[in-house]
PDB file of C-alpha atoms in Angstrom:
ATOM      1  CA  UNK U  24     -10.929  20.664  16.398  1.00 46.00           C
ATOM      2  CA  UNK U  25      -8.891  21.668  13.259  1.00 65.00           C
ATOM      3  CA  UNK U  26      -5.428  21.319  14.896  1.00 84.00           C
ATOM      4  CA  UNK U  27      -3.822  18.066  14.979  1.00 96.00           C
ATOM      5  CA  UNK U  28      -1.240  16.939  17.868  1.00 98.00           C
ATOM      6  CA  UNK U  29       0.042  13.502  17.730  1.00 98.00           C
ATOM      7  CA  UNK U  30       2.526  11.673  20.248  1.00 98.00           C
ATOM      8  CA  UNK U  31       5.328   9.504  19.128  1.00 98.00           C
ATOM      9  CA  UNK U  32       4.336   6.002  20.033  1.00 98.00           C
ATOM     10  CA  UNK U  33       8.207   5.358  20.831  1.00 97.00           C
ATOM     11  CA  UNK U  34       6.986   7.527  24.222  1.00 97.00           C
ATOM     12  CA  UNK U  35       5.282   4.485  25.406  1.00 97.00           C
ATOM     13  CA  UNK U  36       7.640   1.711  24.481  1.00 94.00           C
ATOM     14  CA  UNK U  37       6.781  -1.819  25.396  1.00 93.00           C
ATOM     15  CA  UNK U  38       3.105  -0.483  26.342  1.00 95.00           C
ATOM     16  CA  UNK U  39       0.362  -3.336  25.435  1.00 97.00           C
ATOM     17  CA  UNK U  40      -1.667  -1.635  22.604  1.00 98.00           C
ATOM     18  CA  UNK U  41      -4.601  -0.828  24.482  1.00 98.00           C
ATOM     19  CA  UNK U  42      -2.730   0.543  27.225  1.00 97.00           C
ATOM     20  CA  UNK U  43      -1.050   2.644  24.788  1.00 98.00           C
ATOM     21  CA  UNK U  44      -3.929   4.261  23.438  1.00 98.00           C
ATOM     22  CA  UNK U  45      -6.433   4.800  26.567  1.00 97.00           C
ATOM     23  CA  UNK U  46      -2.735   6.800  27.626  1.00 97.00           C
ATOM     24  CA  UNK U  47      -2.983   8.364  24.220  1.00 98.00           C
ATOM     25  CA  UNK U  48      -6.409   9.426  24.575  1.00 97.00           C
ATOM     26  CA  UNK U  49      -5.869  10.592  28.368  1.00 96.00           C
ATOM     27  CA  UNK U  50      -3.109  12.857  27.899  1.00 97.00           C
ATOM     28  CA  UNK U  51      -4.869  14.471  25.235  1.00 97.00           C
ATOM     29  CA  UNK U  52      -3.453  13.875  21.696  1.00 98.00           C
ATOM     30  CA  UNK U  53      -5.807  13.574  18.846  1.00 98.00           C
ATOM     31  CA  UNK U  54      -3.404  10.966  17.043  1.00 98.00           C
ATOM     32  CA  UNK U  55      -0.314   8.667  17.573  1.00 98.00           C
ATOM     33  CA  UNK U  56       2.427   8.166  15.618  1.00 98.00           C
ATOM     34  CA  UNK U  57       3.116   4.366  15.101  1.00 98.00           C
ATOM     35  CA  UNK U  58       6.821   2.953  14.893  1.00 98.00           C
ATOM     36  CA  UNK U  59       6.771   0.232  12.766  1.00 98.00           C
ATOM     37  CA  UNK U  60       9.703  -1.511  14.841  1.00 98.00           C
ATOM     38  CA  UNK U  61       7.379  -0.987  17.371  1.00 98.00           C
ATOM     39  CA  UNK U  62       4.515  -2.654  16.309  1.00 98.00           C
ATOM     40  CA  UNK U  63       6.639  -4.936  14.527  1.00 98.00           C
ATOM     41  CA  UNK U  64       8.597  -6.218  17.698  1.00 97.00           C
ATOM     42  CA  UNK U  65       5.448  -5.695  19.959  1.00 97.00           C
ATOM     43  CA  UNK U  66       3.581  -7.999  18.237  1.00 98.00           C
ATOM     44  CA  UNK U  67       0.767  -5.338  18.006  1.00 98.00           C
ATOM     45  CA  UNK U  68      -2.472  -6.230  15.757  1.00 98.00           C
ATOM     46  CA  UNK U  69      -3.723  -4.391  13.120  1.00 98.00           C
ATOM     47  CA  UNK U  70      -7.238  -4.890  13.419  1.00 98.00           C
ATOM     48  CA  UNK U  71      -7.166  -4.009  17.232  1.00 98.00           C
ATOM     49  CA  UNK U  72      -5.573  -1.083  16.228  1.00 98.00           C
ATOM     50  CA  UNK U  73      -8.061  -0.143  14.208  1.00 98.00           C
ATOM     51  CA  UNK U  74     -10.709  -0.580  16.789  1.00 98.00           C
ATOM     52  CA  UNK U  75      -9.013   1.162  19.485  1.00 98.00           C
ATOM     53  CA  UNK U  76      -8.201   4.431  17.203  1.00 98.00           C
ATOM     54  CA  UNK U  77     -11.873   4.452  16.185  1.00 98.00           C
ATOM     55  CA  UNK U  78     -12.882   4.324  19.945  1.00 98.00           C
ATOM     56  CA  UNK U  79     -10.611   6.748  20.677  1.00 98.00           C
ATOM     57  CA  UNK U  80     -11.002   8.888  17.599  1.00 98.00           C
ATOM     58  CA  UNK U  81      -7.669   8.914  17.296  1.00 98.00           C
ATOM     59  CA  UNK U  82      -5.645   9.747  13.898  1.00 98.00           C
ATOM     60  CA  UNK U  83      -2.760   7.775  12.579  1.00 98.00           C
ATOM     61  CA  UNK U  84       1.010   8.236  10.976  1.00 98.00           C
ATOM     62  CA  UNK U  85       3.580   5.574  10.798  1.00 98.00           C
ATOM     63  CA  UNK U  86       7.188   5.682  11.520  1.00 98.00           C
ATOM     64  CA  UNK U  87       9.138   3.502   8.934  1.00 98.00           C
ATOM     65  CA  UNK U  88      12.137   1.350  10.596  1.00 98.00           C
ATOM     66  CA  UNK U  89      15.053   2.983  10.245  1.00 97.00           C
ATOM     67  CA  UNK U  90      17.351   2.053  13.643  1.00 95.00           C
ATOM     68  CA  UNK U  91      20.397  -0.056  11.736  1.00 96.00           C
ATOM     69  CA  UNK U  92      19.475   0.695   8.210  1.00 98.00           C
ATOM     70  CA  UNK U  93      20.831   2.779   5.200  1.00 98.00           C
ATOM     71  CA  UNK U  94      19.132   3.409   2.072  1.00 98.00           C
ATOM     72  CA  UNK U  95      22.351   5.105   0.679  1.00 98.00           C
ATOM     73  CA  UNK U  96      24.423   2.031   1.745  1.00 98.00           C
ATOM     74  CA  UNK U  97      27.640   1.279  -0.109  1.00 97.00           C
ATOM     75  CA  UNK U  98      26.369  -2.829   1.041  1.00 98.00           C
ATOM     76  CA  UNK U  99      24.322  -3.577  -1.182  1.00 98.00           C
ATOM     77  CA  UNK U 100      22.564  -6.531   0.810  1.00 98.00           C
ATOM     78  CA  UNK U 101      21.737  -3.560   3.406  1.00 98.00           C
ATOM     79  CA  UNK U 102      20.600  -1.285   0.633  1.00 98.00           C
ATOM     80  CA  UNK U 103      18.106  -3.645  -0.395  1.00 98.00           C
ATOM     81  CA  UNK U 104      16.822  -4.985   3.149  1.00 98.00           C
ATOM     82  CA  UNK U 105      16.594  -1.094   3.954  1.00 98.00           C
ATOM     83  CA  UNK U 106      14.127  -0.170   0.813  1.00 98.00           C
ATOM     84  CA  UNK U 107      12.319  -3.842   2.047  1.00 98.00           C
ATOM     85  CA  UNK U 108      11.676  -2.321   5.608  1.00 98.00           C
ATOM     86  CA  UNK U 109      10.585   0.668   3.907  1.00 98.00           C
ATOM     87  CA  UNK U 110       8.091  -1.268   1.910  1.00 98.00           C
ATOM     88  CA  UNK U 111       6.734  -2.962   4.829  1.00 98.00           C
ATOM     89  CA  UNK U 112       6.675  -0.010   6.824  1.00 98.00           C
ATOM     90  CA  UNK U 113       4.550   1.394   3.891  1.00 98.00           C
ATOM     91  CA  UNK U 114       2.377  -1.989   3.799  1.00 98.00           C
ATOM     92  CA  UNK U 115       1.757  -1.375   7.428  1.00 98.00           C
ATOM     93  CA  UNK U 116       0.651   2.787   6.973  1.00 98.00           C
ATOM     94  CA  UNK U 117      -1.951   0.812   4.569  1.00 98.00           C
ATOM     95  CA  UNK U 118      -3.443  -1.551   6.379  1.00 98.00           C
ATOM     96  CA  UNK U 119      -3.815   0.836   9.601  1.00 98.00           C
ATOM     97  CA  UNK U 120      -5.529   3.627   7.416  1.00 98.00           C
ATOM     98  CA  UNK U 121      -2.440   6.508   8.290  1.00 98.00           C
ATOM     99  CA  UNK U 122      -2.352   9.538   6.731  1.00 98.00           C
ATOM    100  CA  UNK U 123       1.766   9.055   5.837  1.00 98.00           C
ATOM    101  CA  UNK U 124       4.680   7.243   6.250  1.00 98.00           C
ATOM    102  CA  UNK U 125       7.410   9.257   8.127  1.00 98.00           C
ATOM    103  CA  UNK U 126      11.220   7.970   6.382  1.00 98.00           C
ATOM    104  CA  UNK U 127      14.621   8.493   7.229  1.00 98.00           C
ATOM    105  CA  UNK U 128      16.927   9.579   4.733  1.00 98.00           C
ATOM    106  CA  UNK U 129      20.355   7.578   3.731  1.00 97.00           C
ATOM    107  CA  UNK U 130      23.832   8.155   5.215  1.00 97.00           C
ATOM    108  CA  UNK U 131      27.281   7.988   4.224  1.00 97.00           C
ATOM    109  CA  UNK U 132      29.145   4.844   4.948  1.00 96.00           C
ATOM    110  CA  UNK U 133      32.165   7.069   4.881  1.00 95.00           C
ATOM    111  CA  UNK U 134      32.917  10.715   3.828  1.00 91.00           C
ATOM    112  CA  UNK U 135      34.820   9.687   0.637  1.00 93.00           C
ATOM    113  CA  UNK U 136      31.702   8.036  -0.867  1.00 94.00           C
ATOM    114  CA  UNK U 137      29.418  11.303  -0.557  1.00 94.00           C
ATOM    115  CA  UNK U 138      28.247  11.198  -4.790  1.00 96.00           C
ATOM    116  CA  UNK U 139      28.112   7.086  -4.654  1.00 97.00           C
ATOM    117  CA  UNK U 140      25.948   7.677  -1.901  1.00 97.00           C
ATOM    118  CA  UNK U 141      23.892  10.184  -3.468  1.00 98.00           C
ATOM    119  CA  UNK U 142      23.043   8.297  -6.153  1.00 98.00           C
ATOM    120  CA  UNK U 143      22.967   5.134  -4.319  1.00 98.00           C
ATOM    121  CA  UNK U 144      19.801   6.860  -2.613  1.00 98.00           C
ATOM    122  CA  UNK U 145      18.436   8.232  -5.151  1.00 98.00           C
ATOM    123  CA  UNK U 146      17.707   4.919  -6.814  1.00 98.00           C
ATOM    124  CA  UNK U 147      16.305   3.651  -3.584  1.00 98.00           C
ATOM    125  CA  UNK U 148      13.998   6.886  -3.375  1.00 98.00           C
ATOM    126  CA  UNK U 149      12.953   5.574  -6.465  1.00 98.00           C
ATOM    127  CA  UNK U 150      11.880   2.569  -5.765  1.00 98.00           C
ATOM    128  CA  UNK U 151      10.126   3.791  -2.670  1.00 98.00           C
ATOM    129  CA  UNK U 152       8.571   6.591  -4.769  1.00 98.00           C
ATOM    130  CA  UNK U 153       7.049   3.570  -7.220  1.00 98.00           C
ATOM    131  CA  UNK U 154       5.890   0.950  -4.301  1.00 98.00           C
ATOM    132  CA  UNK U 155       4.088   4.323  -2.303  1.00 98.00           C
ATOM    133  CA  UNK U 156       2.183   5.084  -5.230  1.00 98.00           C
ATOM    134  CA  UNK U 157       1.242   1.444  -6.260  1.00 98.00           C
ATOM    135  CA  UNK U 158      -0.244   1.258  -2.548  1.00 98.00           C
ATOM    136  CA  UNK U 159      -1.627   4.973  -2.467  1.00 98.00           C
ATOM    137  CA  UNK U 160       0.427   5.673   0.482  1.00 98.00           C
ATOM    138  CA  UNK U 161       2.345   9.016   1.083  1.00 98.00           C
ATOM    139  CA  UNK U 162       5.679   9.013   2.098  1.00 98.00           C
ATOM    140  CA  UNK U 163       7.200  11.827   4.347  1.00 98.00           C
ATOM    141  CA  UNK U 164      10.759  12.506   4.283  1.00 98.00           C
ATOM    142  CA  UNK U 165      12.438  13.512   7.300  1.00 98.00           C
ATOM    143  CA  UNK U 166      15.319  16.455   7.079  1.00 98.00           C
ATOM    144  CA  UNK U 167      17.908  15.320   9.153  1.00 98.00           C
ATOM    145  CA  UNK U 168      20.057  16.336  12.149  1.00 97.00           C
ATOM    146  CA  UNK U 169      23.545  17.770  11.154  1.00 96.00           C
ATOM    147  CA  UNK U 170      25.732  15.003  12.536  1.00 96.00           C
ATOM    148  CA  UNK U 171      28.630  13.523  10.997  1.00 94.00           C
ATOM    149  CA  UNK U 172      27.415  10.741   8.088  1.00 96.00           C
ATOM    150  CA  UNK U 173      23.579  12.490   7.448  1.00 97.00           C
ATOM    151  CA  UNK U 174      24.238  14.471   4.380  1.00 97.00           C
ATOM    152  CA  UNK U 175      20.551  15.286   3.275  1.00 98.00           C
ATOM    153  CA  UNK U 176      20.009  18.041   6.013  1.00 98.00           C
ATOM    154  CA  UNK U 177      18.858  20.625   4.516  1.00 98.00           C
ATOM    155  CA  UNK U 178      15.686  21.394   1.715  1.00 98.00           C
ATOM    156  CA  UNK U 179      18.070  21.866  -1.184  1.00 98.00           C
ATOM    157  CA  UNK U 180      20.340  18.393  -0.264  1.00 98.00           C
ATOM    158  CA  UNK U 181      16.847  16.797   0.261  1.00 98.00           C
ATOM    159  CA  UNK U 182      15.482  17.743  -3.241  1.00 98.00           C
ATOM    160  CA  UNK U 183      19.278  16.548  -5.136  1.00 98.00           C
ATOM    161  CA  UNK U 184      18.240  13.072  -3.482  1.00 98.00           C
ATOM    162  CA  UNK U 185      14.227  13.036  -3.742  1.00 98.00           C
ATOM    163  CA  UNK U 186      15.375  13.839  -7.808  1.00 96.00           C
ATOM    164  CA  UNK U 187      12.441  13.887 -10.194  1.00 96.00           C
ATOM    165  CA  UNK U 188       9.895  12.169  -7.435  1.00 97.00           C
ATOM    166  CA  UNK U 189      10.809  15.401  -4.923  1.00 97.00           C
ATOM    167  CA  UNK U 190       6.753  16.764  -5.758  1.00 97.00           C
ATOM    168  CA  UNK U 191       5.385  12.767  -5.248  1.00 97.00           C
ATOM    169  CA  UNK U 192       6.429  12.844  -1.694  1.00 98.00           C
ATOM    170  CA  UNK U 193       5.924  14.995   1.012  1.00 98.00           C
ATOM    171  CA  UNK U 194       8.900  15.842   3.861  1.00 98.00           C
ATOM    172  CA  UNK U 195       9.107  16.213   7.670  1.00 98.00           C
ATOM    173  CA  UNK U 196      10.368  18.996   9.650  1.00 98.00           C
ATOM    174  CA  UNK U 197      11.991  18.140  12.631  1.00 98.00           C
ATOM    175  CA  UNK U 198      12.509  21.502  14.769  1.00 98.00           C
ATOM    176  CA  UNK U 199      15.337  19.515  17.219  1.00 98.00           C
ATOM    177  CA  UNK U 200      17.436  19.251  14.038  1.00 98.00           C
ATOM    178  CA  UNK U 201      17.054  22.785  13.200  1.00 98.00           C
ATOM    179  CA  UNK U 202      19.825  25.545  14.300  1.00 97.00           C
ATOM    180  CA  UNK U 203      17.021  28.610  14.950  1.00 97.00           C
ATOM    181  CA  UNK U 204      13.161  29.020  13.920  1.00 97.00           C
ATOM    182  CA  UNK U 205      14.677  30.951  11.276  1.00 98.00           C
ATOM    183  CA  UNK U 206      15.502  28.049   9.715  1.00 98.00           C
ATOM    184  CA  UNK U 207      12.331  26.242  10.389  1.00 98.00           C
ATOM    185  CA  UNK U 208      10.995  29.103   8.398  1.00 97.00           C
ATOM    186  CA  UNK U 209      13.274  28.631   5.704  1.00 98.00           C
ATOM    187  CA  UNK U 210      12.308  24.753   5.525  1.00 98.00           C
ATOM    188  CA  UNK U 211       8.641  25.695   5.279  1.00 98.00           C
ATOM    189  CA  UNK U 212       9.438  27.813   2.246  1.00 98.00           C
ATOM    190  CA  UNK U 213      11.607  25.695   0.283  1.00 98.00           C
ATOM    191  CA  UNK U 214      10.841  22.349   0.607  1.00 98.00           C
ATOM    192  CA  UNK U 215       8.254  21.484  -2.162  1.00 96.00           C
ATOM    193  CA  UNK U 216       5.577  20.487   0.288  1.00 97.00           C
ATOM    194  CA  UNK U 217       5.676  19.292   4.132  1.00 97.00           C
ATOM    195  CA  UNK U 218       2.719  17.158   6.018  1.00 97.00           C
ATOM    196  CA  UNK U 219       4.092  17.688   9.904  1.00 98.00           C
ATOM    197  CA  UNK U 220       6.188  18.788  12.529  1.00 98.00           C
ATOM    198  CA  UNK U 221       7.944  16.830  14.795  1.00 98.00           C
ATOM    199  CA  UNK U 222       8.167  18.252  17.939  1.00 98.00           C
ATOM    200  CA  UNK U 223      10.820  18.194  20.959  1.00 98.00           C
ATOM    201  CA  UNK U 224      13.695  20.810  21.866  1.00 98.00           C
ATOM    202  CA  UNK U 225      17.907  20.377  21.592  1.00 97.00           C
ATOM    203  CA  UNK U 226      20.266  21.501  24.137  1.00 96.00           C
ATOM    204  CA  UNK U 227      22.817  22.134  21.678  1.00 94.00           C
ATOM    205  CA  UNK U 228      24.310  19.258  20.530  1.00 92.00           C
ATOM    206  CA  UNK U 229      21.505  17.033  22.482  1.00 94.00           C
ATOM    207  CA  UNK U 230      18.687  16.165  20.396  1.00 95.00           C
ATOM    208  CA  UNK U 231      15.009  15.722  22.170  1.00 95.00           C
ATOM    209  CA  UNK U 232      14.743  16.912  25.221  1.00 96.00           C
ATOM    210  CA  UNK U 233      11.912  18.483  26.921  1.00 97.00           C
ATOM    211  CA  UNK U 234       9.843  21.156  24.968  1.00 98.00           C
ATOM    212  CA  UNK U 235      10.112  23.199  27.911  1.00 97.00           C
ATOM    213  CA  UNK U 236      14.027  22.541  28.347  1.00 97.00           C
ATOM    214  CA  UNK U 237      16.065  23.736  25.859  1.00 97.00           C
ATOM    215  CA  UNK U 238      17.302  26.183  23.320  1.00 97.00           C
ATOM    216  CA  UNK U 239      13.800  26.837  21.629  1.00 98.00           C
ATOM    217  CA  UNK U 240      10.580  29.229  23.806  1.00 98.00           C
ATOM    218  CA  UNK U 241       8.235  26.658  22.575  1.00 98.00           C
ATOM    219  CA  UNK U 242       6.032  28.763  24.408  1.00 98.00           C
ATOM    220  CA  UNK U 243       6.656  31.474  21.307  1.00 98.00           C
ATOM    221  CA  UNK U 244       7.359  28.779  18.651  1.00 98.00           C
ATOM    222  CA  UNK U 245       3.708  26.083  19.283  1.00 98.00           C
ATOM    223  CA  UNK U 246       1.043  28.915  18.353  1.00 97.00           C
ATOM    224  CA  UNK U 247       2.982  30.022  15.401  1.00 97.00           C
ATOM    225  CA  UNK U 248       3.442  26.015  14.173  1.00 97.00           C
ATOM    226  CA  UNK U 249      -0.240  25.651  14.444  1.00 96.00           C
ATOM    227  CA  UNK U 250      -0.753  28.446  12.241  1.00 96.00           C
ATOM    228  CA  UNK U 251       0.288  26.398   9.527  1.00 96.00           C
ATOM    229  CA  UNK U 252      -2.467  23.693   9.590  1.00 96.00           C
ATOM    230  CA  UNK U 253      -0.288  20.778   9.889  1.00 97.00           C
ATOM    231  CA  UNK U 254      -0.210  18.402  12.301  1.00 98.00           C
ATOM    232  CA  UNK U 255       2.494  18.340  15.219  1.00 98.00           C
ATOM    233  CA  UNK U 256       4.141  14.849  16.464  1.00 98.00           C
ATOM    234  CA  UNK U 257       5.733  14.834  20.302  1.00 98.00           C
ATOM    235  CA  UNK U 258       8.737  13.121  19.863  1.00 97.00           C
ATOM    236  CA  UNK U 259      11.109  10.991  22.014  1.00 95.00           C
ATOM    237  CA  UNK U 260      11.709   7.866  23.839  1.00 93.00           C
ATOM    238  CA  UNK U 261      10.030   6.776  27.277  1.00 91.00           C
ATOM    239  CA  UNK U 262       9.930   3.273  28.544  1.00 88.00           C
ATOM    240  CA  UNK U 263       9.689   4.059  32.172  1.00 85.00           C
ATOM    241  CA  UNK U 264       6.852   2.805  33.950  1.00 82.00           C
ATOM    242  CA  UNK U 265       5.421   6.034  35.452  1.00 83.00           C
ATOM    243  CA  UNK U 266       5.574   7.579  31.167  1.00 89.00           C
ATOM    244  CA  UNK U 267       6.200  10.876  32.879  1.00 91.00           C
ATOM    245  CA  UNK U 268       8.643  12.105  30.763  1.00 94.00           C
ATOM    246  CA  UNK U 269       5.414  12.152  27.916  1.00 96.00           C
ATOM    247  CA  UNK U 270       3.068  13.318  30.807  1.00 95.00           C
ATOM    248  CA  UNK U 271       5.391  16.215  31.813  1.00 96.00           C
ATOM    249  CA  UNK U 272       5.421  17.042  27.862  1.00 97.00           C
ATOM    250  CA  UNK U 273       1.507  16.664  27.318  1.00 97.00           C
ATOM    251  CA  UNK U 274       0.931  18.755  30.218  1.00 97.00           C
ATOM    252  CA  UNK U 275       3.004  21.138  28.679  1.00 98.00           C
ATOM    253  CA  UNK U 276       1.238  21.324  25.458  1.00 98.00           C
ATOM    254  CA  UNK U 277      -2.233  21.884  27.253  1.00 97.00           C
ATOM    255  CA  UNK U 278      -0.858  24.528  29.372  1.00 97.00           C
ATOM    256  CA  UNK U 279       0.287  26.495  25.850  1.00 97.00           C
ATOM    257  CA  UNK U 280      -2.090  25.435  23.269  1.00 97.00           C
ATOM    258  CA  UNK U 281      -4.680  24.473  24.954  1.00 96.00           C
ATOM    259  CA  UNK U 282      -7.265  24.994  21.922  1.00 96.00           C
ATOM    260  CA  UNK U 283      -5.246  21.814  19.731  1.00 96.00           C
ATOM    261  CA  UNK U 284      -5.336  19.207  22.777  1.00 97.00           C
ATOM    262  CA  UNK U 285      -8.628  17.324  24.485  1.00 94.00           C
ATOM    263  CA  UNK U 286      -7.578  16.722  27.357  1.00 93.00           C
ATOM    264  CA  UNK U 287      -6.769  19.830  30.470  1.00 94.00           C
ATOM    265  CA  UNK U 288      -3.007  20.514  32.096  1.00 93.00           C
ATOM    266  CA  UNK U 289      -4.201  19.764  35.562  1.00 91.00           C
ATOM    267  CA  UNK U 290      -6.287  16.477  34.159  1.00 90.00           C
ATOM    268  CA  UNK U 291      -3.171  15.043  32.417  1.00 92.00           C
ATOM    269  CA  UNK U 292      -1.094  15.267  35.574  1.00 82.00           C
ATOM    270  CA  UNK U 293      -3.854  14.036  37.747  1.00 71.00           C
ATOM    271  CA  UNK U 294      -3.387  10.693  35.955  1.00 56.00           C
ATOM    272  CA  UNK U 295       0.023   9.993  37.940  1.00 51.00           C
ATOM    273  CA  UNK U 296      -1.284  10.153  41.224  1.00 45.00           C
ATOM    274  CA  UNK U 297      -4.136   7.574  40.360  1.00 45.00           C
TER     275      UNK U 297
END
């Protein structure tokens, strides 16, 4: 199968690793997308990890922490304990074999600080830029929502701040912080490179939602993401017991694009009356 549809492990918060990837496996993705805080906090093991995502065949990206940090921080004892979590986020993509390390941009600490900030990030993309390639890991930048504070939200803010290492890393697309697919589109074609998709819908102003509740036809949009040949990551947060919230959206995926998951529709639901 050439298409590539991960789930956000933050979908199955607090799950006991093997749990989490037998529910993985059964709803159909062919990867997950590891939160560091996750299996930082978790307590998680790398070497089961391993095990489990060979017996699963299951591919791997990590999310770097980035809940309470800035890497554009006017604090410079935050600045520096953000680029550290980076690093270990990056030490962590290593020793699980991912294909990238997803990061979070820097945000103001306040509106009148907008060029400190910028080049307050900068240097920390720089150092992030130099650890990545001393471990041979690639590093993903995510575009970000337009909310107040985020500043690099857009392909031409995100190459000012990625400076001279903008064609060493690789960037995220996040289609809840875009306004229309047109300018998904114009993402694609501007940013130097891009290694994924993350995947939920908005409700206006509400990020993450449903994929099939919202302001995007993901019906119309999935096929025409898959085109591109990079992989797809379900995104958003579950720690119910029941997971439906990711069942209802893995479901969903095998009911449109049915060719890029391994698992059927009716087989994924099946699972919550077991």
């Amino acid at each position: 199968m050439g298409q590539k549809v991960y789930v956000a492990s933050s979908l199955l918060w607090g799950t006991p690793l093997d749990e989490l990837m037998q529910t993985v496996h059964e709803c159909g993705f062919s990867g997950v997308e590891m939160w560091a805080q996750q299996f930082f906090d978790c307590g998680y093991d790398a070497a089961e990890y391993r095990r489990l995502a060979d017996h699963y065949k299951l591919g791997t990206t990590v999310h770097s922490v980035s809940w309470d940090l800035n890497l554009s921080s006017v604090n410079a004892a935050i600045r520096e304990t953000s680029v550290g979590q980076v690093r270990s986020s990056i030490e962590l993509c290593k020793c699980l074999g991912g294909e990238d390390v997803t990061v979070h941009p820097g945000h103001l600490t306040l509106d009148c600080f907008r060029e400190m900030s910028l080049g307050l990030l900068q240097d920390s993309f720089r150092q992030i830029a130099e650890f990545s390639q001393k471990k041979d890991v690639r590093v993903s930048l995510e575009v970000m929502e337009k909310i107040r504070k985020e500043f690099v939200t857009d392909a031409a803010a995100m190459k000012l701040a990625a400076g001279k290492y903008a064609e060493v890393f690789t960037y995220t697309i996040d289609v809840a912080h875009c306004d229309s697919t047109v300018e998904i589109d114009e993402l694609v074609s501007a940013l130097p490179s891009f290694s994924k998709f993350h995947i939920s819908n908005r409700k206006g102003p509400q990020y993450h939602t449903s994929l099939d509740d919202g302001d995007f036809d993901f019906r119309w949009l999935l096929p025409r993401l898959l085109k591109t040949g990079k992989t797809l990551v379900l995104e958003g947060y579950d720690d119910s017991p029941g997971r439906l919230k990711l069942r209802h959206n893995a479901a969903y995926l095998a009911s449109v694009i049915p060719e890029a998951m391994t698992a059927a529709a009716e087989d994924i639901t099946g699972h919550d009356k077991e």
